[in-house]
PDB file of C-alpha atoms in Angstrom:
ATOM      1  CA  UNK A 378      -6.342 -40.598  16.403  1.00 46.00           C
ATOM      2  CA  UNK A 379      -5.548 -44.326  16.273  1.00 49.00           C
ATOM      3  CA  UNK A 380      -4.930 -46.604  13.324  1.00 47.00           C
ATOM      4  CA  UNK A 381      -7.011 -49.829  12.952  1.00 49.00           C
ATOM      5  CA  UNK A 382      -5.457 -52.734  14.884  1.00 51.00           C
ATOM      6  CA  UNK A 383      -5.816 -55.191  12.004  1.00 50.00           C
ATOM      7  CA  UNK A 384      -4.065 -52.870   9.552  1.00 53.00           C
ATOM      8  CA  UNK A 385      -0.553 -53.785   8.400  1.00 66.00           C
ATOM      9  CA  UNK A 386       2.316 -52.346  10.426  1.00 71.00           C
ATOM     10  CA  UNK A 387       3.511 -50.256   7.478  1.00 72.00           C
ATOM     11  CA  UNK A 388       0.127 -48.552   7.164  1.00 71.00           C
ATOM     12  CA  UNK A 389       0.001 -47.914  10.927  1.00 73.00           C
ATOM     13  CA  UNK A 390       3.505 -46.452  10.818  1.00 76.00           C
ATOM     14  CA  UNK A 391       2.601 -44.304   7.884  1.00 78.00           C
ATOM     15  CA  UNK A 392      -0.566 -43.084   9.588  1.00 78.00           C
ATOM     16  CA  UNK A 393       1.239 -42.183  12.813  1.00 82.00           C
ATOM     17  CA  UNK A 394       4.006 -40.492  10.817  1.00 79.00           C
ATOM     18  CA  UNK A 395       1.373 -38.422   9.069  1.00 80.00           C
ATOM     19  CA  UNK A 396      -0.149 -37.411  12.408  1.00 81.00           C
ATOM     20  CA  UNK A 397       3.237 -36.452  13.857  1.00 83.00           C
ATOM     21  CA  UNK A 398       4.168 -34.549  10.700  1.00 84.00           C
ATOM     22  CA  UNK A 399       0.867 -32.696  10.711  1.00 82.00           C
ATOM     23  CA  UNK A 400       1.207 -31.728  14.392  1.00 84.00           C
ATOM     24  CA  UNK A 401       4.800 -30.589  13.967  1.00 84.00           C
ATOM     25  CA  UNK A 402       3.910 -28.715  10.787  1.00 81.00           C
ATOM     26  CA  UNK A 403       0.967 -26.938  12.380  1.00 83.00           C
ATOM     27  CA  UNK A 404       3.035 -26.032  15.445  1.00 82.00           C
ATOM     28  CA  UNK A 405       5.785 -24.659  13.227  1.00 86.00           C
ATOM     29  CA  UNK A 406       3.249 -22.760  11.102  1.00 81.00           C
ATOM     30  CA  UNK A 407       1.771 -21.232  14.254  1.00 84.00           C
ATOM     31  CA  UNK A 408       5.253 -20.241  15.439  1.00 81.00           C
ATOM     32  CA  UNK A 409       6.092 -18.648  12.073  1.00 83.00           C
ATOM     33  CA  UNK A 410       2.764 -16.836  11.955  1.00 80.00           C
ATOM     34  CA  UNK A 411       3.268 -15.420  15.448  1.00 83.00           C
ATOM     35  CA  UNK A 412       6.800 -14.321  14.570  1.00 84.00           C
ATOM     36  CA  UNK A 413       5.645 -12.654  11.356  1.00 80.00           C
ATOM     37  CA  UNK A 414       2.780 -11.005  13.219  1.00 78.00           C
ATOM     38  CA  UNK A 415       5.222  -9.509  15.718  1.00 83.00           C
ATOM     39  CA  UNK A 416       7.438  -8.316  12.890  1.00 82.00           C
ATOM     40  CA  UNK A 417       4.502  -6.727  11.091  1.00 72.00           C
ATOM     41  CA  UNK A 418       3.386  -5.062  14.313  1.00 74.00           C
ATOM     42  CA  UNK A 419       6.854  -3.579  14.825  1.00 79.00           C
ATOM     43  CA  UNK A 420       6.931  -2.412  11.211  1.00 73.00           C
ATOM     44  CA  UNK A 421       3.502  -0.814  11.498  1.00 68.00           C
ATOM     45  CA  UNK A 422       4.520   0.938  14.714  1.00 71.00           C
ATOM     46  CA  UNK A 423       7.639   2.347  13.058  1.00 74.00           C
ATOM     47  CA  UNK A 424       5.669   3.517  10.010  1.00 67.00           C
ATOM     48  CA  UNK A 425       2.970   5.078  12.175  1.00 65.00           C
ATOM     49  CA  UNK A 426       5.551   6.871  14.324  1.00 70.00           C
ATOM     50  CA  UNK A 427       7.458   8.105  11.263  1.00 68.00           C
ATOM     51  CA  UNK A 428       4.264   9.468   9.705  1.00 63.00           C
ATOM     52  CA  UNK A 429       3.329  11.119  12.994  1.00 63.00           C
ATOM     53  CA  UNK A 430       6.723  12.820  13.222  1.00 66.00           C
ATOM     54  CA  UNK A 431       6.531  13.906   9.583  1.00 63.00           C
ATOM     55  CA  UNK A 432       3.086  15.381  10.155  1.00 60.00           C
ATOM     56  CA  UNK A 433       4.282  17.239  13.259  1.00 60.00           C
ATOM     57  CA  UNK A 434       7.339  18.630  11.469  1.00 62.00           C
ATOM     58  CA  UNK A 435       5.224  19.678   8.517  1.00 62.00           C
ATOM     59  CA  UNK A 436       2.772  21.452  10.787  1.00 58.00           C
ATOM     60  CA  UNK A 437       5.562  23.216  12.714  1.00 63.00           C
ATOM     61  CA  UNK A 438       7.205  24.322   9.474  1.00 69.00           C
ATOM     62  CA  UNK A 439       3.899  25.660   8.203  1.00 65.00           C
ATOM     63  CA  UNK A 440       3.308  27.660  11.367  1.00 64.00           C
ATOM     64  CA  UNK A 441       6.863  29.030  11.363  1.00 70.00           C
ATOM     65  CA  UNK A 442       6.546  30.090   7.736  1.00 73.00           C
ATOM     66  CA  UNK A 443       3.269  31.821   8.434  1.00 67.00           C
ATOM     67  CA  UNK A 444       4.858  33.697  11.343  1.00 71.00           C
ATOM     68  CA  UNK A 445       7.705  34.818   9.101  1.00 74.00           C
ATOM     69  CA  UNK A 446       5.225  36.065   6.502  1.00 73.00           C
ATOM     70  CA  UNK A 447       3.358  38.078   9.139  1.00 72.00           C
ATOM     71  CA  UNK A 448       6.591  39.766  10.235  1.00 74.00           C
ATOM     72  CA  UNK A 449       7.455  40.599   6.641  1.00 76.00           C
ATOM     73  CA  UNK A 450       3.995  42.082   6.166  1.00 76.00           C
ATOM     74  CA  UNK A 451       4.617  44.378   9.124  1.00 76.00           C
ATOM     75  CA  UNK A 452       7.906  45.520   7.607  1.00 80.00           C
ATOM     76  CA  UNK A 453       6.286  46.056   4.204  1.00 77.00           C
ATOM     77  CA  UNK A 454       3.546  48.195   5.729  1.00 78.00           C
ATOM     78  CA  UNK A 455       6.191  50.575   7.117  1.00 80.00           C
ATOM     79  CA  UNK A 456       7.677  51.250   3.685  1.00 80.00           C
ATOM     80  CA  UNK A 457       6.390  54.167   1.594  1.00 82.00           C
ATOM     81  CA  UNK A 458       3.609  52.966  -0.742  1.00 78.00           C
ATOM     82  CA  UNK A 459       5.227  54.415  -3.851  1.00 75.00           C
ATOM     83  CA  UNK A 460       8.636  52.776  -3.471  1.00 75.00           C
ATOM     84  CA  UNK A 461       9.576  49.794  -5.660  1.00 80.00           C
ATOM     85  CA  UNK A 462      10.933  47.630  -2.783  1.00 79.00           C
ATOM     86  CA  UNK A 463       7.485  47.631  -1.181  1.00 77.00           C
ATOM     87  CA  UNK A 464       5.810  46.437  -4.386  1.00 76.00           C
ATOM     88  CA  UNK A 465       8.439  43.721  -4.782  1.00 78.00           C
ATOM     89  CA  UNK A 466       8.021  42.622  -1.179  1.00 78.00           C
ATOM     90  CA  UNK A 467       4.234  42.558  -1.507  1.00 77.00           C
ATOM     91  CA  UNK A 468       4.537  40.385  -4.632  1.00 76.00           C
ATOM     92  CA  UNK A 469       6.773  37.962  -2.723  1.00 78.00           C
ATOM     93  CA  UNK A 470       4.277  37.932   0.140  1.00 75.00           C
ATOM     94  CA  UNK A 471       1.485  37.040  -2.283  1.00 73.00           C
ATOM     95  CA  UNK A 472       3.571  34.101  -3.504  1.00 72.00           C
ATOM     96  CA  UNK A 473       4.209  33.052   0.087  1.00 73.00           C
ATOM     97  CA  UNK A 474       0.470  33.183   0.835  1.00 68.00           C
ATOM     98  CA  UNK A 475      -0.176  30.936  -2.163  1.00 67.00           C
ATOM     99  CA  UNK A 476       2.451  28.458  -0.926  1.00 69.00           C
ATOM    100  CA  UNK A 477       0.909  28.411   2.561  1.00 65.00           C
ATOM    101  CA  UNK A 478      -2.552  27.884   1.085  1.00 61.00           C
ATOM    102  CA  UNK A 479      -1.257  24.927  -0.920  1.00 61.00           C
ATOM    103  CA  UNK A 480       0.445  23.506   2.164  1.00 62.00           C
ATOM    104  CA  UNK A 481      -2.757  23.823   4.185  1.00 56.00           C
ATOM    105  CA  UNK A 482      -4.600  21.992   1.422  1.00 54.00           C
ATOM    106  CA  UNK A 483      -2.122  19.155   1.595  1.00 56.00           C
ATOM    107  CA  UNK A 484      -1.851  18.941   5.369  1.00 53.00           C
ATOM    108  CA  UNK A 485      -4.989  16.778   5.926  1.00 51.00           C
ATOM    109  CA  UNK A 486      -3.722  14.342   3.294  1.00 50.00           C
ATOM    110  CA  UNK A 487      -0.659  13.561   5.402  1.00 52.00           C
ATOM    111  CA  UNK A 488      -2.791  11.881   8.087  1.00 50.00           C
ATOM    112  CA  UNK A 489      -3.541   8.211   8.413  1.00 53.00           C
ATOM    113  CA  UNK A 490      -7.252   8.474   7.597  1.00 54.00           C
ATOM    114  CA  UNK A 491      -8.170   5.344   5.643  1.00 59.00           C
ATOM    115  CA  UNK A 492      -4.818   3.574   5.975  1.00 61.00           C
ATOM    116  CA  UNK A 493      -6.050   1.190   8.673  1.00 64.00           C
ATOM    117  CA  UNK A 494      -9.493   0.481   7.213  1.00 71.00           C
ATOM    118  CA  UNK A 495      -9.962  -3.233   6.431  1.00 77.00           C
ATOM    119  CA  UNK A 496     -11.665  -2.453   3.100  1.00 87.00           C
ATOM    120  CA  UNK A 497      -8.790  -0.937   1.135  1.00 91.00           C
ATOM    121  CA  UNK A 498     -10.729  -0.401  -2.087  1.00 94.00           C
ATOM    122  CA  UNK A 499     -13.572   1.483  -0.411  1.00 92.00           C
ATOM    123  CA  UNK A 500     -11.082   3.629   1.510  1.00 90.00           C
ATOM    124  CA  UNK A 501      -9.351   4.588  -1.742  1.00 94.00           C
ATOM    125  CA  UNK A 502     -12.663   5.286  -3.480  1.00 94.00           C
ATOM    126  CA  UNK A 503     -13.717   7.633  -0.669  1.00 91.00           C
ATOM    127  CA  UNK A 504     -10.322   9.330  -0.741  1.00 89.00           C
ATOM    128  CA  UNK A 505     -10.453   9.787  -4.524  1.00 92.00           C
ATOM    129  CA  UNK A 506     -13.957  11.219  -4.386  1.00 92.00           C
ATOM    130  CA  UNK A 507     -12.968  13.651  -1.622  1.00 88.00           C
ATOM    131  CA  UNK A 508      -9.844  14.840  -3.467  1.00 87.00           C
ATOM    132  CA  UNK A 509     -11.798  15.242  -6.700  1.00 90.00           C
ATOM    133  CA  UNK A 510     -14.453  17.311  -4.953  1.00 89.00           C
ATOM    134  CA  UNK A 511     -11.873  19.596  -3.363  1.00 84.00           C
ATOM    135  CA  UNK A 512      -9.948  20.143  -6.593  1.00 86.00           C
ATOM    136  CA  UNK A 513     -12.866  20.316  -9.012  1.00 90.00           C
ATOM    137  CA  UNK A 514     -12.267  17.188 -11.105  1.00 94.00           C
ATOM    138  CA  UNK A 515     -14.400  14.165 -11.989  1.00 96.00           C
ATOM    139  CA  UNK A 516     -13.536  10.880 -10.278  1.00 97.00           C
ATOM    140  CA  UNK A 517     -14.538   7.349 -11.276  1.00 97.00           C
ATOM    141  CA  UNK A 518     -13.722   3.825 -10.126  1.00 97.00           C
ATOM    142  CA  UNK A 519     -13.432   0.654 -12.216  1.00 96.00           C
ATOM    143  CA  UNK A 520     -12.581  -2.951 -11.465  1.00 94.00           C
ATOM    144  CA  UNK A 521     -12.974  -5.219  -8.443  1.00 92.00           C
ATOM    145  CA  UNK A 522     -14.819  -3.511  -5.560  1.00 92.00           C
ATOM    146  CA  UNK A 523     -13.781  -6.160  -3.001  1.00 89.00           C
ATOM    147  CA  UNK A 524     -10.472  -7.800  -2.195  1.00 90.00           C
ATOM    148  CA  UNK A 525      -9.543 -10.655   0.143  1.00 87.00           C
ATOM    149  CA  UNK A 526      -8.108  -9.593   3.524  1.00 85.00           C
ATOM    150  CA  UNK A 527      -4.718  -7.912   3.127  1.00 87.00           C
ATOM    151  CA  UNK A 528      -1.821  -8.048   5.523  1.00 86.00           C
ATOM    152  CA  UNK A 529      -1.918  -4.840   7.601  1.00 84.00           C
ATOM    153  CA  UNK A 530       1.572  -3.611   6.705  1.00 83.00           C
ATOM    154  CA  UNK A 531       0.956  -4.270   3.012  1.00 89.00           C
ATOM    155  CA  UNK A 532      -2.436  -2.556   3.142  1.00 89.00           C
ATOM    156  CA  UNK A 533      -0.918   0.596   4.605  1.00 87.00           C
ATOM    157  CA  UNK A 534       1.862   0.779   2.020  1.00 90.00           C
ATOM    158  CA  UNK A 535      -0.533   0.251  -0.886  1.00 93.00           C
ATOM    159  CA  UNK A 536      -2.868   2.895   0.545  1.00 92.00           C
ATOM    160  CA  UNK A 537      -0.044   5.442   0.802  1.00 89.00           C
ATOM    161  CA  UNK A 538       1.163   4.752  -2.750  1.00 93.00           C
ATOM    162  CA  UNK A 539      -2.329   5.037  -4.224  1.00 94.00           C
ATOM    163  CA  UNK A 540      -3.041   8.126  -2.105  1.00 90.00           C
ATOM    164  CA  UNK A 541       0.074   9.857  -3.457  1.00 89.00           C
ATOM    165  CA  UNK A 542      -0.925   9.022  -7.026  1.00 93.00           C
ATOM    166  CA  UNK A 543      -4.505  10.232  -6.541  1.00 93.00           C
ATOM    167  CA  UNK A 544      -3.399  13.444  -4.821  1.00 87.00           C
ATOM    168  CA  UNK A 545      -0.879  14.248  -7.551  1.00 88.00           C
ATOM    169  CA  UNK A 546      -3.438  13.638 -10.279  1.00 92.00           C
ATOM    170  CA  UNK A 547      -6.047  15.853  -8.615  1.00 89.00           C
ATOM    171  CA  UNK A 548      -3.673  18.658  -7.600  1.00 82.00           C
ATOM    172  CA  UNK A 549      -0.988  18.969 -10.262  1.00 82.00           C
ATOM    173  CA  UNK A 550      -2.140  17.267 -13.473  1.00 86.00           C
ATOM    174  CA  UNK A 551      -4.650  19.960 -14.522  1.00 89.00           C
ATOM    175  CA  UNK A 552      -6.963  17.079 -15.312  1.00 92.00           C
ATOM    176  CA  UNK A 553     -10.670  16.990 -15.960  1.00 94.00           C
ATOM    177  CA  UNK A 554     -11.100  13.360 -14.911  1.00 96.00           C
ATOM    178  CA  UNK A 555      -9.201  11.006 -12.613  1.00 97.00           C
ATOM    179  CA  UNK A 556      -9.764   7.241 -12.637  1.00 97.00           C
ATOM    180  CA  UNK A 557      -8.911   4.509 -10.173  1.00 97.00           C
ATOM    181  CA  UNK A 558      -8.895   0.878 -11.311  1.00 97.00           C
ATOM    182  CA  UNK A 559      -8.256  -2.233  -9.221  1.00 97.00           C
ATOM    183  CA  UNK A 560      -7.737  -5.628 -10.880  1.00 95.00           C
ATOM    184  CA  UNK A 561      -7.303  -8.843  -8.926  1.00 93.00           C
ATOM    185  CA  UNK A 562      -6.220 -11.894 -10.887  1.00 90.00           C
ATOM    186  CA  UNK A 563      -4.747 -15.205  -9.839  1.00 84.00           C
ATOM    187  CA  UNK A 564      -1.125 -14.108 -10.285  1.00 88.00           C
ATOM    188  CA  UNK A 565      -1.377 -10.327 -10.026  1.00 91.00           C
ATOM    189  CA  UNK A 566      -2.963  -7.483  -8.094  1.00 95.00           C
ATOM    190  CA  UNK A 567      -2.947  -4.166  -9.943  1.00 96.00           C
ATOM    191  CA  UNK A 568      -3.814  -0.625  -8.836  1.00 97.00           C
ATOM    192  CA  UNK A 569      -3.957   2.012 -11.572  1.00 97.00           C
ATOM    193  CA  UNK A 570      -4.508   5.768 -11.317  1.00 97.00           C
ATOM    194  CA  UNK A 571      -5.112   7.575 -14.613  1.00 96.00           C
ATOM    195  CA  UNK A 572      -5.842  11.179 -15.528  1.00 96.00           C
ATOM    196  CA  UNK A 573      -6.413  13.166 -18.713  1.00 95.00           C
ATOM    197  CA  UNK A 574      -4.241  16.132 -17.724  1.00 93.00           C
ATOM    198  CA  UNK A 575      -1.089  17.620 -19.176  1.00 90.00           C
ATOM    199  CA  UNK A 576       1.002  14.496 -18.610  1.00 88.00           C
ATOM    200  CA  UNK A 577       4.050  14.019 -16.454  1.00 86.00           C
ATOM    201  CA  UNK A 578       7.322  15.578 -17.552  1.00 78.00           C
ATOM    202  CA  UNK A 579       9.774  13.005 -18.906  1.00 75.00           C
ATOM    203  CA  UNK A 580      12.577  14.799 -17.058  1.00 71.00           C
ATOM    204  CA  UNK A 581      10.721  14.183 -13.800  1.00 68.00           C
ATOM    205  CA  UNK A 582      10.731  10.456 -14.494  1.00 70.00           C
ATOM    206  CA  UNK A 583      14.437  10.500 -15.354  1.00 66.00           C
ATOM    207  CA  UNK A 584      15.517  12.458 -12.288  1.00 60.00           C
ATOM    208  CA  UNK A 585      12.741  13.059  -9.750  1.00 55.00           C
ATOM    209  CA  UNK A 586      15.147  13.943  -6.937  1.00 49.00           C
ATOM    210  CA  UNK A 587      16.891  16.597  -8.994  1.00 47.00           C
ATOM    211  CA  UNK A 588      13.614  18.270  -9.935  1.00 47.00           C
ATOM    212  CA  UNK A 589      12.119  18.039  -6.447  1.00 49.00           C
ATOM    213  CA  UNK A 590       9.420  15.444  -7.216  1.00 60.00           C
ATOM    214  CA  UNK A 591       9.345  13.914  -3.737  1.00 69.00           C
ATOM    215  CA  UNK A 592       6.053  12.137  -4.415  1.00 77.00           C
ATOM    216  CA  UNK A 593       7.618   9.901  -7.057  1.00 84.00           C
ATOM    217  CA  UNK A 594      10.491   9.114  -4.711  1.00 83.00           C
ATOM    218  CA  UNK A 595       8.135   8.188  -1.873  1.00 83.00           C
ATOM    219  CA  UNK A 596       6.049   5.930  -4.113  1.00 90.00           C
ATOM    220  CA  UNK A 597       9.178   4.223  -5.451  1.00 91.00           C
ATOM    221  CA  UNK A 598      10.582   3.604  -1.971  1.00 89.00           C
ATOM    222  CA  UNK A 599       7.301   2.198  -0.648  1.00 90.00           C
ATOM    223  CA  UNK A 600       6.935  -0.054  -3.687  1.00 94.00           C
ATOM    224  CA  UNK A 601      10.416  -1.458  -3.118  1.00 92.00           C
ATOM    225  CA  UNK A 602       9.549  -2.243   0.503  1.00 90.00           C
ATOM    226  CA  UNK A 603       6.618  -4.433  -0.523  1.00 90.00           C
ATOM    227  CA  UNK A 604       8.500  -6.034  -3.454  1.00 91.00           C
ATOM    228  CA  UNK A 605       6.124  -4.613  -6.067  1.00 94.00           C
ATOM    229  CA  UNK A 606       6.512  -3.020  -9.474  1.00 95.00           C
ATOM    230  CA  UNK A 607       5.688   0.644 -10.119  1.00 96.00           C
ATOM    231  CA  UNK A 608       5.214   2.089 -13.605  1.00 95.00           C
ATOM    232  CA  UNK A 609       4.690   5.821 -14.199  1.00 93.00           C
ATOM    233  CA  UNK A 610       4.292   6.971 -17.785  1.00 92.00           C
ATOM    234  CA  UNK A 611       2.635   9.488 -20.056  1.00 91.00           C
ATOM    235  CA  UNK A 612      -0.489   8.209 -21.782  1.00 91.00           C
ATOM    236  CA  UNK A 613      -0.690   8.329 -25.560  1.00 88.00           C
ATOM    237  CA  UNK A 614      -4.141   9.894 -25.300  1.00 87.00           C
ATOM    238  CA  UNK A 615      -2.885  12.520 -22.850  1.00 89.00           C
ATOM    239  CA  UNK A 616      -2.364  12.523 -19.119  1.00 93.00           C
ATOM    240  CA  UNK A 617      -0.452  10.258 -16.775  1.00 95.00           C
ATOM    241  CA  UNK A 618      -0.819   6.650 -15.658  1.00 96.00           C
ATOM    242  CA  UNK A 619       0.534   5.234 -12.394  1.00 96.00           C
ATOM    243  CA  UNK A 620       0.416   1.443 -12.197  1.00 97.00           C
ATOM    244  CA  UNK A 621       1.289  -0.579  -9.087  1.00 97.00           C
ATOM    245  CA  UNK A 622       1.547  -4.341  -9.605  1.00 96.00           C
ATOM    246  CA  UNK A 623       1.880  -6.827  -6.744  1.00 95.00           C
ATOM    247  CA  UNK A 624       2.022 -10.581  -6.255  1.00 91.00           C
ATOM    248  CA  UNK A 625      -1.104 -11.750  -4.374  1.00 87.00           C
ATOM    249  CA  UNK A 626       0.803 -14.273  -2.267  1.00 83.00           C
ATOM    250  CA  UNK A 627       2.809 -11.407  -0.759  1.00 83.00           C
ATOM    251  CA  UNK A 628      -0.197  -9.189  -0.086  1.00 84.00           C
ATOM    252  CA  UNK A 629      -3.070 -11.383   1.059  1.00 81.00           C
ATOM    253  CA  UNK A 630      -3.346 -13.354   4.269  1.00 70.00           C
ATOM    254  CA  UNK A 631      -3.152 -17.147   3.999  1.00 59.00           C
ATOM    255  CA  UNK A 632      -4.661 -19.601   6.462  1.00 49.00           C
ATOM    256  CA  UNK A 633      -1.927 -22.175   5.797  1.00 52.00           C
ATOM    257  CA  UNK A 634       1.570 -21.600   4.380  1.00 56.00           C
ATOM    258  CA  UNK A 635       2.053 -22.915   0.868  1.00 57.00           C
ATOM    259  CA  UNK A 636       5.186 -24.808   1.861  1.00 60.00           C
ATOM    260  CA  UNK A 637       3.114 -26.808   4.352  1.00 61.00           C
ATOM    261  CA  UNK A 638      -0.079 -27.153   2.317  1.00 60.00           C
ATOM    262  CA  UNK A 639       1.633 -28.870  -0.633  1.00 64.00           C
ATOM    263  CA  UNK A 640       3.391 -31.641   1.412  1.00 69.00           C
ATOM    264  CA  UNK A 641       0.219 -32.339   3.373  1.00 65.00           C
ATOM    265  CA  UNK A 642      -1.743 -32.660   0.154  1.00 66.00           C
ATOM    266  CA  UNK A 643       0.809 -35.157  -1.205  1.00 72.00           C
ATOM    267  CA  UNK A 644       0.734 -37.082   2.064  1.00 72.00           C
ATOM    268  CA  UNK A 645      -3.072 -37.334   1.943  1.00 69.00           C
ATOM    269  CA  UNK A 646      -2.882 -38.702  -1.592  1.00 71.00           C
ATOM    270  CA  UNK A 647      -0.254 -41.265  -0.555  1.00 74.00           C
ATOM    271  CA  UNK A 648      -2.365 -42.431   2.383  1.00 73.00           C
ATOM    272  CA  UNK A 649      -5.377 -42.766   0.121  1.00 71.00           C
ATOM    273  CA  UNK A 650      -3.342 -44.812  -2.373  1.00 73.00           C
ATOM    274  CA  UNK A 651      -2.038 -47.118   0.380  1.00 68.00           C
ATOM    275  CA  UNK A 652      -5.541 -47.600   1.760  1.00 67.00           C
ATOM    276  CA  UNK A 653      -6.915 -48.439  -1.698  1.00 67.00           C
ATOM    277  CA  UNK A 654      -4.090 -50.902  -2.304  1.00 68.00           C
ATOM    278  CA  UNK A 655      -4.707 -52.589   1.051  1.00 60.00           C
ATOM    279  CA  UNK A 656      -8.423 -53.030   0.332  1.00 57.00           C
ATOM    280  CA  UNK A 657      -7.669 -54.536  -3.081  1.00 61.00           C
ATOM    281  CA  UNK A 658      -5.334 -57.116  -1.518  1.00 58.00           C
ATOM    282  CA  UNK A 659      -7.917 -58.102   1.097  1.00 56.00           C
ATOM    283  CA  UNK A 660     -10.770 -58.391  -1.394  1.00 56.00           C
ATOM    284  CA  UNK A 661     -11.544 -62.021  -2.524  1.00 55.00           C
TER     285      UNK A 661
END
């Protein structure tokens, strides 16, 4: 790019300065984008490995528990049928079978299915419909069916948070209906999961760790990692509402950083003003 030879020196200097600034800015933006991409890749690898290890440990624990139950069943069968210890042991074995059945029901939900799909909303809708079918509840979706491209690490965290909320609503809320709503506005991105069940215990909200509510803890930790806001409350009409609110500039991909776009826009306006002023001076 070359400035007109008959243009004043100040305009030529300004034009070349703009070119140099634009080249340096674009090079720096490319460098920052590559660095952030490497960081996101490392973060995604760590999250994927952690989830893989958690799934393996969960599966091993389930198999070990089932083996222990089988051994206890053998011992119970050797006791006289009329004795009280056998009845007590059989009752405990029934409880253990129920726990194993619940763990088997949850095991597929610990996988990564849907977390890496580009269309986050459709992945969550399919997940909600599948959970509702398995647990005998009605599922519905409201809001924006499409979102702009999300950053991969952000997409995975949002998927896991929404998955936890949907799974809890379908499994534990004793609900008849479960709703998912997604709202995308200029300054906010909101994911809401609502149900019409018994409502969450207020003590669970006050001290989830003490009462063993690991799902709430996981959602809270993931929300903190993506700098979002998580609200869990009982609904006045009955049931529970889980609301995740995010800032779009943190979640969506941007073609040009805001810190660079604004100065370039001001520079373009200044060049236009200088050019208009020069033409006015040269006009008869």
